């Protein structure tokens, strides 16, 4: 192996050691509580990275990795990068339409047969969410269960319409893409978005923040990949 490039790689990672990322509580990161479209105007236009916090009970996880510890009687349930428009990405997550085919956080049950890009909420096989118990550090206990039965799915925080649909369904059940925080199911809870927007030549740094924040503090429950969407 050419030692020159090994040495350059060592210099690169040595430089990264001094680069800071937000802390677990996102104390120095701008934030806004989202109750409607007007709140999105607080988020500057442009690309960046973001985190979604809520005090709504989120019982399921899309993975079995360590998750961030509880934060102010709630938890960070998602984080991601939007290369061009954080504001619009948050709109898809928290103020989306039920029929949306664009990817969003997976909390609500889609109350129809799905023919588009949606994550499974219940299936006897394939990728499905988990119900996990966590210790005080966010580490999953060994008793996690895949949601392969209706009885497990009904443990989630569901509305009456969702429960009715689950009971009557005879096929795979899917999450809708995103939620609307003004719906009766969600409006008694708070949804806050933390965001870093407006950096120049930000893409490599934003990717570093996303990767290192999850590595250090845990992967939020509704993130199904180690990095990216």
Coordinates of C-alpha atoms in Angstrom, one line a residue:
X1 CA 0.0 0.0 0.0
X2 CA 1.2 3.5 -0.8
X3 CA 2.0 5.0 2.7
X4 CA 1.5 8.5 1.4
X5 CA -2.3 8.2 1.2
X6 CA -2.4 6.4 4.6
X7 CA -0.6 9.4 6.1
X8 CA -3.0 11.8 4.4
X9 CA -5.9 9.9 5.8
X10 CA -4.5 10.1 9.3
X11 CA -4.1 13.9 8.9
X12 CA -7.7 14.1 7.8
X13 CA -9.1 12.3 10.7
X14 CA -6.8 14.1 13.1
X15 CA -8.3 17.4 11.9
X16 CA -11.8 16.1 12.4
X17 CA -11.1 15.4 16.0
X18 CA -11.3 19.2 16.7
X19 CA -14.6 19.6 14.9
X20 CA -17.6 20.0 17.3
X21 CA -21.1 18.7 16.9
X22 CA -24.3 19.7 18.8
X23 CA -24.6 18.1 22.3
X24 CA -27.3 15.6 23.2
X25 CA -29.8 18.2 24.3
X26 CA -29.2 20.4 21.2
X27 CA -28.7 23.3 23.6
X28 CA -27.0 25.6 21.1
X29 CA -29.2 24.7 18.1
X30 CA -32.1 26.9 16.9
X31 CA -35.6 25.5 17.3
X32 CA -39.3 26.1 16.7
X33 CA -42.5 24.3 17.9
X34 CA -44.6 23.4 14.9
X35 CA -48.4 23.9 15.3
X36 CA -49.1 25.0 11.7
X37 CA -47.7 26.2 8.5
X38 CA -46.9 29.7 9.8
X39 CA -44.4 28.2 12.2
X40 CA -42.3 26.9 9.3
X41 CA -41.5 30.5 8.4
X42 CA -39.2 30.6 11.4
X43 CA -36.9 28.1 9.6
X44 CA -34.7 29.9 7.1
X45 CA -34.8 28.8 3.5
X46 CA -32.0 26.6 2.4
X47 CA -30.4 23.2 3.1
X48 CA -29.3 22.0 6.4
X49 CA -29.8 19.3 9.1
X50 CA -32.6 19.0 11.5
X51 CA -34.0 17.0 14.5
X52 CA -37.6 16.3 15.5
X53 CA -38.5 16.1 19.1
X54 CA -41.9 15.2 20.6
X55 CA -43.6 14.3 23.9
X56 CA -46.1 12.1 22.1
X57 CA -45.4 8.5 23.2
X58 CA -43.7 6.7 20.3
X59 CA -43.8 3.0 21.1
X60 CA -42.2 1.6 18.0
X61 CA -38.7 1.8 16.5
X62 CA -37.6 1.1 12.9
X63 CA -34.3 -0.4 14.2
X64 CA -32.8 -2.2 17.2
X65 CA -29.9 0.3 17.8
X66 CA -29.2 2.6 20.8
X67 CA -31.6 5.6 20.8
X68 CA -31.1 9.1 22.2
X69 CA -31.9 9.4 25.9
X70 CA -35.1 11.1 27.0
X71 CA -35.1 14.9 26.7
X72 CA -37.5 17.2 28.6
X73 CA -40.2 14.6 29.0
X74 CA -40.0 13.7 25.4
X75 CA -37.4 12.4 22.9
X76 CA -35.7 13.0 19.6
X77 CA -37.5 10.7 17.2
X78 CA -35.9 11.7 13.9
X79 CA -32.9 13.5 12.4
X80 CA -31.9 14.0 8.9
X81 CA -30.4 16.2 6.2
X82 CA -32.2 18.2 3.5
X83 CA -29.7 19.3 0.9
X84 CA -31.9 22.1 -0.6
X85 CA -34.9 22.9 1.7
X86 CA -35.2 22.0 5.4
X87 CA -38.4 23.9 5.7
X88 CA -40.2 21.9 3.0
X89 CA -38.8 18.6 4.4
X90 CA -40.2 19.4 7.8
X91 CA -43.6 20.3 6.1
X92 CA -43.6 16.7 4.7
X93 CA -42.9 15.3 8.1
X94 CA -45.2 17.3 10.3
X95 CA -47.8 18.9 8.1
X96 CA -48.3 16.3 5.4
X97 CA -51.3 15.1 3.6
X98 CA -52.6 11.6 4.3
X99 CA -52.1 10.5 0.7
X100 CA -48.6 11.8 0.4
X101 CA -46.2 9.5 -1.4
X102 CA -43.1 11.6 -0.4
X103 CA -41.3 10.0 2.5
X104 CA -42.0 11.3 6.0
X105 CA -41.9 10.1 9.6
X106 CA -43.7 6.8 10.2
X107 CA -46.2 7.2 13.1
X108 CA -49.7 7.1 11.8
X109 CA -51.4 4.1 10.1
X110 CA -52.3 4.5 6.4
X111 CA -56.0 3.7 6.3
X112 CA -56.1 2.4 2.8
X113 CA -54.3 -0.3 0.7
X114 CA -50.9 1.1 -0.1
X115 CA -49.6 1.1 -3.7
X116 CA -46.7 3.5 -3.1
X117 CA -43.5 4.1 -1.1
X118 CA -44.6 3.6 2.5
X119 CA -43.0 1.6 5.3
X120 CA -44.7 -1.5 6.7
X121 CA -46.3 -1.2 10.1
X122 CA -47.3 -4.9 10.2
X123 CA -46.3 -7.9 8.2
X124 CA -45.5 -11.5 8.8
X125 CA -42.3 -11.1 6.9
X126 CA -40.0 -8.5 5.5
X127 CA -38.9 -5.2 7.2
X128 CA -41.2 -4.3 10.0
X129 CA -40.8 -2.0 13.1
X130 CA -39.9 -3.2 16.5
X131 CA -41.2 -2.7 20.0
X132 CA -38.2 -2.3 22.3
X133 CA -37.6 -1.6 25.9
X134 CA -34.6 0.7 26.7
X135 CA -32.5 1.2 29.7
X136 CA -31.7 4.7 31.0
X137 CA -28.9 5.1 28.4
X138 CA -31.1 4.3 25.5
X139 CA -29.7 0.8 24.9
X140 CA -32.3 -1.7 23.8
X141 CA -33.1 -4.6 26.1
X142 CA -32.9 -8.1 24.6
X143 CA -36.7 -8.6 24.6
X144 CA -37.4 -6.5 21.5
X145 CA -40.2 -7.9 19.3
X146 CA -40.9 -7.5 15.6
X147 CA -44.4 -6.2 14.9
X148 CA -45.8 -9.3 13.1
X149 CA -49.2 -9.5 14.8
X150 CA -52.1 -7.2 15.2
X151 CA -51.9 -7.5 19.0
X152 CA -48.4 -6.0 18.9
X153 CA -49.4 -3.3 16.5
X154 CA -52.3 -2.2 18.7
X155 CA -49.7 -1.4 21.5
X156 CA -48.8 1.7 19.5
X157 CA -50.4 5.0 20.2
X158 CA -53.3 4.7 17.8
X159 CA -56.6 6.6 17.2
X160 CA -60.0 4.9 17.2
X161 CA -60.0 4.9 13.4
X162 CA -56.6 3.3 13.2
X163 CA -57.5 0.6 15.7
X164 CA -60.7 -0.1 13.7
X165 CA -58.7 -0.4 10.5
X166 CA -56.1 -2.7 12.1
X167 CA -58.8 -5.0 13.3
X168 CA -60.6 -5.2 9.9
X169 CA -57.5 -5.4 7.7
X170 CA -56.6 -8.7 6.1
X171 CA -53.4 -7.6 4.4
X172 CA -50.1 -5.9 5.3
X173 CA -50.6 -2.6 7.1
X174 CA -48.5 0.4 6.3
X175 CA -47.6 3.7 7.9
X176 CA -48.6 6.9 6.1
X177 CA -45.8 9.2 5.0
X178 CA -45.6 12.0 7.6
X179 CA -48.3 13.3 10.0
X180 CA -50.3 16.4 10.5
X181 CA -49.7 17.9 14.0
X182 CA -53.1 19.6 13.8
X183 CA -55.0 16.3 13.7
X184 CA -56.9 15.4 16.9
X185 CA -54.5 12.5 17.6
X186 CA -51.4 14.8 17.7
X187 CA -52.5 18.3 18.6
X188 CA -52.5 17.6 22.4
X189 CA -48.7 16.9 22.1
X190 CA -45.8 19.2 21.2
X191 CA -43.5 18.7 18.1
X192 CA -40.4 20.8 18.1
X193 CA -37.8 21.0 15.3
X194 CA -34.2 21.8 15.9
X195 CA -32.3 23.0 12.8
X196 CA -29.0 24.2 11.4
X197 CA -29.5 26.1 8.2
X198 CA -27.6 28.7 6.2
X199 CA -24.0 27.4 6.4
X200 CA -21.8 28.0 3.3
X201 CA -20.4 25.0 1.6
X202 CA -22.1 23.0 4.3
X203 CA -22.7 19.5 2.8
X204 CA -19.6 17.7 4.1
X205 CA -20.0 19.2 7.6
X206 CA -23.8 18.4 7.7
X207 CA -23.1 14.8 6.8
X208 CA -20.5 14.7 9.5
X209 CA -22.9 16.1 12.1
X210 CA -25.6 13.6 11.2
X211 CA -23.2 10.6 11.3
X212 CA -21.3 11.6 14.5
X213 CA -24.4 12.8 16.4
X214 CA -26.1 9.4 15.9
X215 CA -22.8 7.6 16.7
X216 CA -22.4 9.5 19.9
X217 CA -25.9 9.9 21.2
X218 CA -28.0 7.2 19.4
X219 CA -30.1 6.7 16.3
X220 CA -33.6 8.2 16.7
X221 CA -36.4 5.6 16.6
X222 CA -37.9 6.6 13.3
X223 CA -34.6 6.6 11.3
X224 CA -34.3 3.4 9.4
X225 CA -30.9 3.9 8.0
X226 CA -27.5 4.7 9.7
X227 CA -27.3 8.0 7.7
X228 CA -29.4 9.8 5.2
X229 CA -33.2 9.7 4.9

